[in-house]
Amino acid sequence: MSNLPSHRVQESTAFYNTGVDYAGPFQVTWSRRRGVRSQKAYLCLFVCLATKALHLELASDLSTATFLSALKRFVARRGTVKNIYSDQGTNFIGAANALNELYDLLSSQIFVDAYTRELLEHRIQFHFNPPAAPHFGGIWEANVRAVKTHLYRTIGAQILTYEELNTVFVGIECILNSRPLCQLSSEPGDPLVLTPAHFLMQSPTNHLPVVDQDVSVRLGDRYKFIQQLLSDFWKRWSNEYLSSLQERSKWLKDSSSKLEVGMLVLVKSENTPVLSWPLARVLELYPGADGVARVALIKTSGGVCKRPAVKLCPLPNQ
């Protein structure tokens, strides 16, 4: 494997170097009243190239003006952005040209006050990947693929309102930013792992609990439906994410040495609650006749137990 680009490893604030892409279209409606026609909407996805944190924005179309509005909302909530990397979509190129015209206009003024100087100092630079080269944006293309694939499977033929789809996008953003990156502690019962959310709000992600469909709660059916969509997305995406960690470990090292004593692992289990990542420490390995360990003794927050190796997933940095 070759070295990562400098913007992927340099010390910076979250989203200082950002990748951006679109997914969609998704069918939405502005109201549930009769006679209101549905229309297309899109997902604008920003991904931090250093921390892998994500920010999702709902866009009504693919125009340059709509992208600039999404970019303005993104910067207002996430802070300074210096470099934006994307493919050569016409909306991105138009946005880059519009920003360049704005900066040229400001710099040509005779009286440049402190506010204008500050804006110029924080000039956002656009970097476009070569045409027909999606692998140049692999870090954000992979996230777009994961969101788009599971979102389509989760929503199906349902047409959501603009507000409902925006709620789903923000919930998915919360889920994606909860994924573990590396360990912080040696005790399974403690907050052990660093997640993208820690770089955004210095704490793990959290949201309102998902309402059990079997519990009698006086909430609107649509609210419970949206919560169920997020729960379904979590089940699909988390299972794929854990499987990808196992595939990555096979690719980076010999399969017989995937697990090691003392390693912190994620435990695959059925019906894991949303935003819950069961963690365990490997205490002992039990190799078979061929020398490959297919069973491990692990310590979780609930005690010590044995689990098959196929249910244990190394963290991304291991």
GROMACS .gro file of C-alpha atoms in nm:
model
  318
    1MET     CA    1   0.000   0.000   0.000
    2SER     CA    2   0.124   0.349  -0.083
    3ASN     CA    3   0.137   0.638   0.163
    4LEU     CA    4  -0.177   0.842   0.228
    5PRO     CA    5  -0.200   1.198   0.088
    6SER     CA    6  -0.074   1.470   0.321
    7HIS     CA    7  -0.422   1.614   0.378
    8ARG     CA    8  -0.530   1.277   0.520
    9VAL     CA    9  -0.267   1.273   0.795
   10GLN     CA   10  -0.179   1.634   0.880
   11GLU     CA   11  -0.288   1.773   1.217
   12SER     CA   12  -0.593   1.994   1.173
   13THR     CA   13  -0.940   2.062   1.305
   14ALA     CA   14  -1.228   1.843   1.189
   15PHE     CA   15  -1.339   1.919   0.831
   16TYR     CA   16  -1.041   2.147   0.763
   17ASN     CA   17  -0.983   1.921   0.461
   18THR     CA   18  -1.316   1.794   0.336
   19GLY     CA   19  -1.442   1.563   0.063
   20VAL     CA   20  -1.788   1.622  -0.080
   21ASP     CA   21  -2.022   1.423  -0.300
   22TYR     CA   22  -2.390   1.376  -0.377
   23ALA     CA   23  -2.624   1.077  -0.356
   24GLY     CA   24  -2.977   1.037  -0.481
   25PRO     CA   25  -3.227   1.125  -0.603
   26PHE     CA   26  -3.481   1.049  -0.332
   27GLN     CA   27  -3.852   1.114  -0.373
   28VAL     CA   28  -3.994   1.361  -0.120
   29THR     CA   29  -4.312   1.559  -0.075
   30TRP     CA   30  -4.362   1.892   0.098
   31SER     CA   31  -4.691   1.790   0.256
   32ARG     CA   32  -4.905   1.483   0.319
   33ARG     CA   33  -5.216   1.657   0.196
   34ARG     CA   34  -5.391   1.507  -0.103
   35GLY     CA   35  -5.288   1.626  -0.445
   36VAL     CA   36  -4.935   1.729  -0.346
   37ARG     CA   37  -4.691   1.582  -0.595
   38SER     CA   38  -4.357   1.434  -0.497
   39GLN     CA   39  -4.027   1.568  -0.625
   40LYS     CA   40  -3.661   1.478  -0.621
   41ALA     CA   41  -3.420   1.563  -0.341
   42TYR     CA   42  -3.055   1.480  -0.290
   43LEU     CA   43  -2.806   1.401  -0.016
   44CYS     CA   44  -2.498   1.623   0.001
   45LEU     CA   45  -2.230   1.440   0.199
   46PHE     CA   46  -1.926   1.608   0.356
   47VAL     CA   47  -1.653   1.384   0.501
   48CYS     CA   48  -1.351   1.495   0.703
   49LEU     CA   49  -1.041   1.351   0.538
   50ALA     CA   50  -0.850   1.332   0.868
   51THR     CA   51  -1.105   1.209   1.123
   52LYS     CA   52  -1.355   1.039   0.885
   53ALA     CA   53  -1.639   1.232   1.048
   54LEU     CA   54  -1.942   1.291   0.829
   55HIS     CA   55  -2.191   1.572   0.786
   56LEU     CA   56  -2.508   1.518   0.580
   57GLU     CA   57  -2.716   1.793   0.422
   58LEU     CA   58  -3.045   1.761   0.236
   59ALA     CA   59  -3.045   1.944  -0.099
   60SER     CA   60  -3.352   2.020  -0.308
   61ASP     CA   61  -3.164   2.001  -0.639
   62LEU     CA   62  -2.818   1.981  -0.795
   63SER     CA   63  -2.777   2.350  -0.875
   64THR     CA   64  -2.475   2.556  -0.777
   65ALA     CA   65  -2.689   2.790  -0.565
   66THR     CA   66  -2.830   2.499  -0.364
   67PHE     CA   67  -2.483   2.356  -0.306
   68LEU     CA   68  -2.354   2.694  -0.186
   69SER     CA   69  -2.645   2.711   0.059
   70ALA     CA   70  -2.561   2.362   0.186
   71LEU     CA   71  -2.195   2.463   0.214
   72LYS     CA   72  -2.291   2.774   0.412
   73ARG     CA   73  -2.496   2.566   0.660
   74PHE     CA   74  -2.212   2.316   0.686
   75VAL     CA   75  -1.944   2.578   0.762
   76ALA     CA   76  -2.173   2.756   1.011
   77ARG     CA   77  -2.205   2.438   1.217
   78ARG     CA   78  -1.869   2.266   1.164
   79GLY     CA   79  -1.623   2.553   1.143
   80THR     CA   80  -1.346   2.657   0.908
   81VAL     CA   81  -1.288   2.464   0.587
   82LYS     CA   82  -0.969   2.521   0.391
   83ASN     CA   83  -0.973   2.259   0.115
   84ILE     CA   84  -1.268   2.083  -0.050
   85TYR     CA   85  -1.205   1.778  -0.268
   86SER     CA   86  -1.467   1.650  -0.510
   87ASP     CA   87  -1.528   1.506  -0.853
   88GLN     CA   88  -1.586   1.738  -1.146
   89GLY     CA   89  -1.962   1.778  -1.109
   90THR     CA   90  -2.093   2.093  -1.275
   91ASN     CA   91  -2.248   2.211  -0.948
   92PHE     CA   92  -1.912   2.188  -0.769
   93ILE     CA   93  -1.725   2.365  -1.051
   94GLY     CA   94  -1.992   2.637  -1.056
   95ALA     CA   95  -1.960   2.678  -0.680
   96ALA     CA   96  -1.582   2.707  -0.704
   97ASN     CA   97  -1.615   2.972  -0.976
   98ALA     CA   98  -1.876   3.163  -0.773
   99LEU     CA   99  -1.655   3.164  -0.463
  100ASN     CA  100  -1.352   3.274  -0.665
  101GLU     CA  101  -1.552   3.564  -0.810
  102LEU     CA  102  -1.661   3.660  -0.458
  103TYR     CA  103  -1.304   3.655  -0.325
  104ASP     CA  104  -1.177   3.855  -0.625
  105LEU     CA  105  -1.448   4.113  -0.566
  106LEU     CA  106  -1.361   4.148  -0.198
  107SER     CA  107  -0.987   4.172  -0.262
  108SER     CA  108  -1.036   4.447  -0.521
  109GLN     CA  109  -1.207   4.684  -0.279
  110ILE     CA  110  -1.004   4.989  -0.182
  111PHE     CA  111  -1.107   4.977   0.180
  112VAL     CA  112  -1.052   4.626   0.313
  113ASP     CA  113  -1.169   4.610   0.670
  114ALA     CA  114  -1.074   4.345   0.925
  115TYR     CA  115  -1.378   4.132   0.848
  116THR     CA  116  -1.293   4.118   0.479
  117ARG     CA  117  -0.929   4.035   0.550
  118GLU     CA  118  -1.039   3.752   0.777
  119LEU     CA  119  -1.268   3.614   0.506
  120LEU     CA  120  -0.987   3.625   0.252
  121GLU     CA  121  -0.751   3.451   0.491
  122HIS     CA  122  -0.999   3.164   0.521
  123ARG     CA  123  -1.043   3.125   0.148
  124ILE     CA  124  -1.180   2.783   0.057
  125GLN     CA  125  -0.991   2.607  -0.220
  126PHE     CA  126  -1.159   2.349  -0.442
  127HIS     CA  127  -0.964   2.049  -0.571
  128PHE     CA  128  -1.121   1.839  -0.845
  129ASN     CA  129  -1.038   1.477  -0.915
  130PRO     CA  130  -0.960   1.370  -1.273
  131PRO     CA  131  -1.261   1.265  -1.483
  132ALA     CA  132  -1.355   0.894  -1.472
  133ALA     CA  133  -1.140   0.840  -1.161
  134PRO     CA  134  -1.375   0.777  -0.866
  135HIS     CA  135  -1.096   0.594  -0.679
  136PHE     CA  136  -0.931   0.934  -0.621
  137GLY     CA  137  -1.217   1.008  -0.381
  138GLY     CA  138  -1.237   0.665  -0.226
  139ILE     CA  139  -1.284   0.784   0.133
  140TRP     CA  140  -1.604   0.975   0.054
  141GLU     CA  141  -1.722   0.754  -0.234
  142ALA     CA  142  -1.725   0.459   0.008
  143ASN     CA  143  -1.942   0.654   0.253
  144VAL     CA  144  -2.180   0.761  -0.023
  145ARG     CA  145  -2.212   0.400  -0.136
  146ALA     CA  146  -2.282   0.277   0.218
  147VAL     CA  147  -2.543   0.545   0.286
  148LYS     CA  148  -2.711   0.521  -0.053
  149THR     CA  149  -2.728   0.141  -0.066
  150HIS     CA  150  -2.876   0.091   0.278
  151LEU     CA  151  -3.097   0.400   0.261
  152TYR     CA  152  -3.262   0.275  -0.057
  153ARG     CA  153  -3.312  -0.068   0.096
  154THR     CA  154  -3.450   0.081   0.415
  155ILE     CA  155  -3.691   0.334   0.264
  156GLY     CA  156  -3.801   0.120  -0.029
  157ALA     CA  157  -4.096   0.271  -0.215
  158GLN     CA  158  -4.193   0.502   0.074
  159ILE     CA  159  -4.216   0.874  -0.006
  160LEU     CA  160  -4.112   1.085   0.292
  161THR     CA  161  -4.177   1.449   0.358
  162TYR     CA  162  -3.885   1.690   0.333
  163GLU     CA  163  -3.872   1.715   0.713
  164GLU     CA  164  -3.887   1.337   0.760
  165LEU     CA  165  -3.605   1.275   0.513
  166ASN     CA  166  -3.395   1.543   0.680
  167THR     CA  167  -3.454   1.370   1.016
  168VAL     CA  168  -3.344   1.040   0.865
  169PHE     CA  169  -3.027   1.199   0.722
  170VAL     CA  170  -2.930   1.354   1.056
  171GLY     CA  171  -2.997   1.023   1.233
  172ILE     CA  172  -2.777   0.842   0.982
  173GLU     CA  173  -2.506   1.105   1.036
  174CYS     CA  174  -2.522   1.028   1.408
  175ILE     CA  175  -2.494   0.654   1.341
  176LEU     CA  176  -2.198   0.686   1.105
  177ASN     CA  177  -2.011   0.915   1.345
  178SER     CA  178  -2.050   0.662   1.627
  179ARG     CA  179  -1.827   0.397   1.466
  180PRO     CA  180  -1.514   0.308   1.666
  181LEU     CA  181  -1.175   0.411   1.526
  182CYS     CA  182  -0.926   0.305   1.793
  183GLN     CA  183  -0.909   0.219   2.162
  184LEU     CA  184  -0.863   0.469   2.443
  185SER     CA  185  -0.868   0.248   2.752
  186SER     CA  186  -0.784  -0.107   2.854
  187GLU     CA  187  -1.108  -0.176   3.044
  188PRO     CA  188  -1.408  -0.309   2.845
  189GLY     CA  189  -1.655  -0.142   3.082
  190ASP     CA  190  -1.519   0.208   3.020
  191PRO     CA  191  -1.570   0.440   2.719
  192LEU     CA  192  -1.293   0.262   2.535
  193VAL     CA  193  -1.292   0.383   2.181
  194LEU     CA  194  -1.231   0.702   1.991
  195THR     CA  195  -1.505   0.781   1.740
  196PRO     CA  196  -1.548   1.058   1.479
  197ALA     CA  197  -1.805   1.215   1.714
  198HIS     CA  198  -1.532   1.283   1.971
  199PHE     CA  199  -1.368   1.525   1.725
  200LEU     CA  200  -1.698   1.709   1.675
  201MET     CA  201  -1.841   1.735   2.027
  202GLN     CA  202  -1.577   1.579   2.257
  203SER     CA  203  -1.812   1.295   2.352
  204PRO     CA  204  -1.979   0.989   2.199
  205THR     CA  205  -2.290   1.038   1.989
  206ASN     CA  206  -2.634   1.013   2.143
  207HIS     CA  207  -2.995   1.063   2.041
  208LEU     CA  208  -3.347   1.004   2.166
  209PRO     CA  209  -3.413   0.634   2.230
  210VAL     CA  210  -3.587   0.437   1.957
  211VAL     CA  211  -3.947   0.368   2.053
  212ASP     CA  212  -4.035  -0.001   2.062
  213GLN     CA  213  -4.319  -0.065   1.821
  214ASP     CA  214  -4.480  -0.301   2.075
  215VAL     CA  215  -4.492  -0.041   2.352
  216SER     CA  216  -4.806   0.168   2.378
  217VAL     CA  217  -4.678   0.525   2.354
  218ARG     CA  218  -4.883   0.822   2.242
  219LEU     CA  219  -4.664   0.923   1.952
  220GLY     CA  220  -4.761   0.978   1.591
  221ASP     CA  221  -4.734   0.682   1.358
  222ARG     CA  222  -4.500   0.876   1.130
  223TYR     CA  223  -4.260   0.947   1.416
  224LYS     CA  224  -4.243   0.579   1.503
  225PHE     CA  225  -4.202   0.496   1.135
  226ILE     CA  226  -3.898   0.725   1.105
  227GLN     CA  227  -3.745   0.572   1.417
  228GLN     CA  228  -3.798   0.228   1.268
  229LEU     CA  229  -3.624   0.340   0.947
  230LEU     CA  230  -3.320   0.447   1.148
  231SER     CA  231  -3.323   0.119   1.339
  232ASP     CA  232  -3.336  -0.077   1.013
  233PHE     CA  233  -3.053   0.130   0.866
  234TRP     CA  234  -2.845   0.067   1.179
  235LYS     CA  235  -2.890  -0.310   1.153
  236ARG     CA  236  -2.796  -0.319   0.784
  237TRP     CA  237  -2.504  -0.078   0.797
  238SER     CA  238  -2.346  -0.193   1.126
  239ASN     CA  239  -2.346  -0.554   1.006
  240GLU     CA  240  -2.175  -0.453   0.682
  241TYR     CA  241  -1.927  -0.232   0.867
  242LEU     CA  242  -1.822  -0.512   1.104
  243SER     CA  243  -1.786  -0.751   0.811
  244SER     CA  244  -1.564  -0.497   0.633
  245LEU     CA  245  -1.335  -0.483   0.939
  246GLN     CA  246  -1.290  -0.860   0.918
  247GLU     CA  247  -1.215  -0.841   0.546
  248ARG     CA  248  -0.965  -0.561   0.605
  249SER     CA  249  -0.776  -0.765   0.864
  250LYS     CA  250  -0.751  -1.054   0.617
  251TRP     CA  251  -0.613  -0.818   0.354
  252LEU     CA  252  -0.357  -0.645   0.574
  253LYS     CA  253  -0.217  -0.954   0.744
  254ASP     CA  254  -0.223  -1.330   0.734
  255SER     CA  255  -0.566  -1.463   0.829
  256SER     CA  256  -0.420  -1.694   1.093
  257SER     CA  257  -0.287  -1.396   1.289
  258LYS     CA  258  -0.599  -1.179   1.287
  259LEU     CA  259  -0.666  -1.213   1.658
  260GLU     CA  260  -0.409  -1.168   1.932
  261VAL     CA  261  -0.424  -1.201   2.308
  262GLY     CA  262  -0.490  -0.859   2.462
  263MET     CA  263  -0.650  -0.721   2.146
  264LEU     CA  264  -0.962  -0.509   2.178
  265VAL     CA  265  -1.236  -0.630   1.943
  266LEU     CA  266  -1.593  -0.555   1.847
  267VAL     CA  267  -1.837  -0.838   1.910
  268LYS     CA  268  -2.095  -0.915   1.643
  269SER     CA  269  -2.432  -0.995   1.796
  270GLU     CA  270  -2.795  -0.997   1.694
  271ASN     CA  271  -3.035  -0.713   1.779
  272THR     CA  272  -2.769  -0.473   1.904
  273PRO     CA  273  -2.933  -0.142   2.007
  274VAL     CA  274  -2.872   0.162   1.787
  275LEU     CA  275  -2.534   0.328   1.859
  276SER     CA  276  -2.425   0.033   2.074
  277TRP     CA  277  -2.088  -0.123   1.992
  278PRO     CA  278  -2.021  -0.428   2.217
  279LEU     CA  279  -1.649  -0.441   2.299
  280ALA     CA  280  -1.433  -0.717   2.444
  281ARG     CA  281  -1.072  -0.797   2.529
  282VAL     CA  282  -0.922  -1.121   2.396
  283LEU     CA  283  -0.790  -1.323   2.692
  284GLU     CA  284  -0.699  -1.652   2.526
  285LEU     CA  285  -0.702  -1.818   2.184
  286TYR     CA  286  -0.778  -2.184   2.111
  287PRO     CA  287  -0.601  -2.295   1.791
  288GLY     CA  288  -0.720  -2.601   1.601
  289ALA     CA  289  -0.517  -2.884   1.451
  290ASP     CA  290  -0.409  -2.655   1.167
  291GLY     CA  291  -0.281  -2.391   1.410
  292VAL     CA  292  -0.557  -2.142   1.328
  293ALA     CA  293  -0.749  -2.003   1.625
  294ARG     CA  294  -1.122  -2.020   1.558
  295VAL     CA  295  -1.239  -1.978   1.918
  296ALA     CA  296  -1.139  -1.711   2.170
  297LEU     CA  297  -1.195  -1.645   2.538
  298ILE     CA  298  -1.302  -1.283   2.575
  299LYS     CA  299  -1.379  -1.040   2.857
  300THR     CA  300  -1.675  -0.808   2.811
  301SER     CA  301  -1.841  -0.563   3.045
  302GLY     CA  302  -2.073  -0.848   3.146
  303GLY     CA  303  -1.810  -1.111   3.222
  304VAL     CA  304  -1.590  -1.374   3.057
  305CYS     CA  305  -1.713  -1.603   2.779
  306LYS     CA  306  -1.606  -1.791   2.466
  307ARG     CA  307  -1.694  -1.671   2.118
  308PRO     CA  308  -1.609  -1.796   1.766
  309ALA     CA  309  -1.347  -1.590   1.589
  310VAL     CA  310  -1.591  -1.503   1.310
  311LYS     CA  311  -1.793  -1.303   1.564
  312LEU     CA  312  -1.493  -1.090   1.666
  313CYS     CA  313  -1.385  -0.789   1.460
  314PRO     CA  314  -1.056  -0.601   1.511
  315LEU     CA  315  -1.076  -0.222   1.532
  316PRO     CA  316  -0.982  -0.029   1.215
  317ASN     CA  317  -0.635   0.064   1.346
  318GLN     CA  318  -0.539  -0.296   1.432
   0.00000   0.00000   0.00000
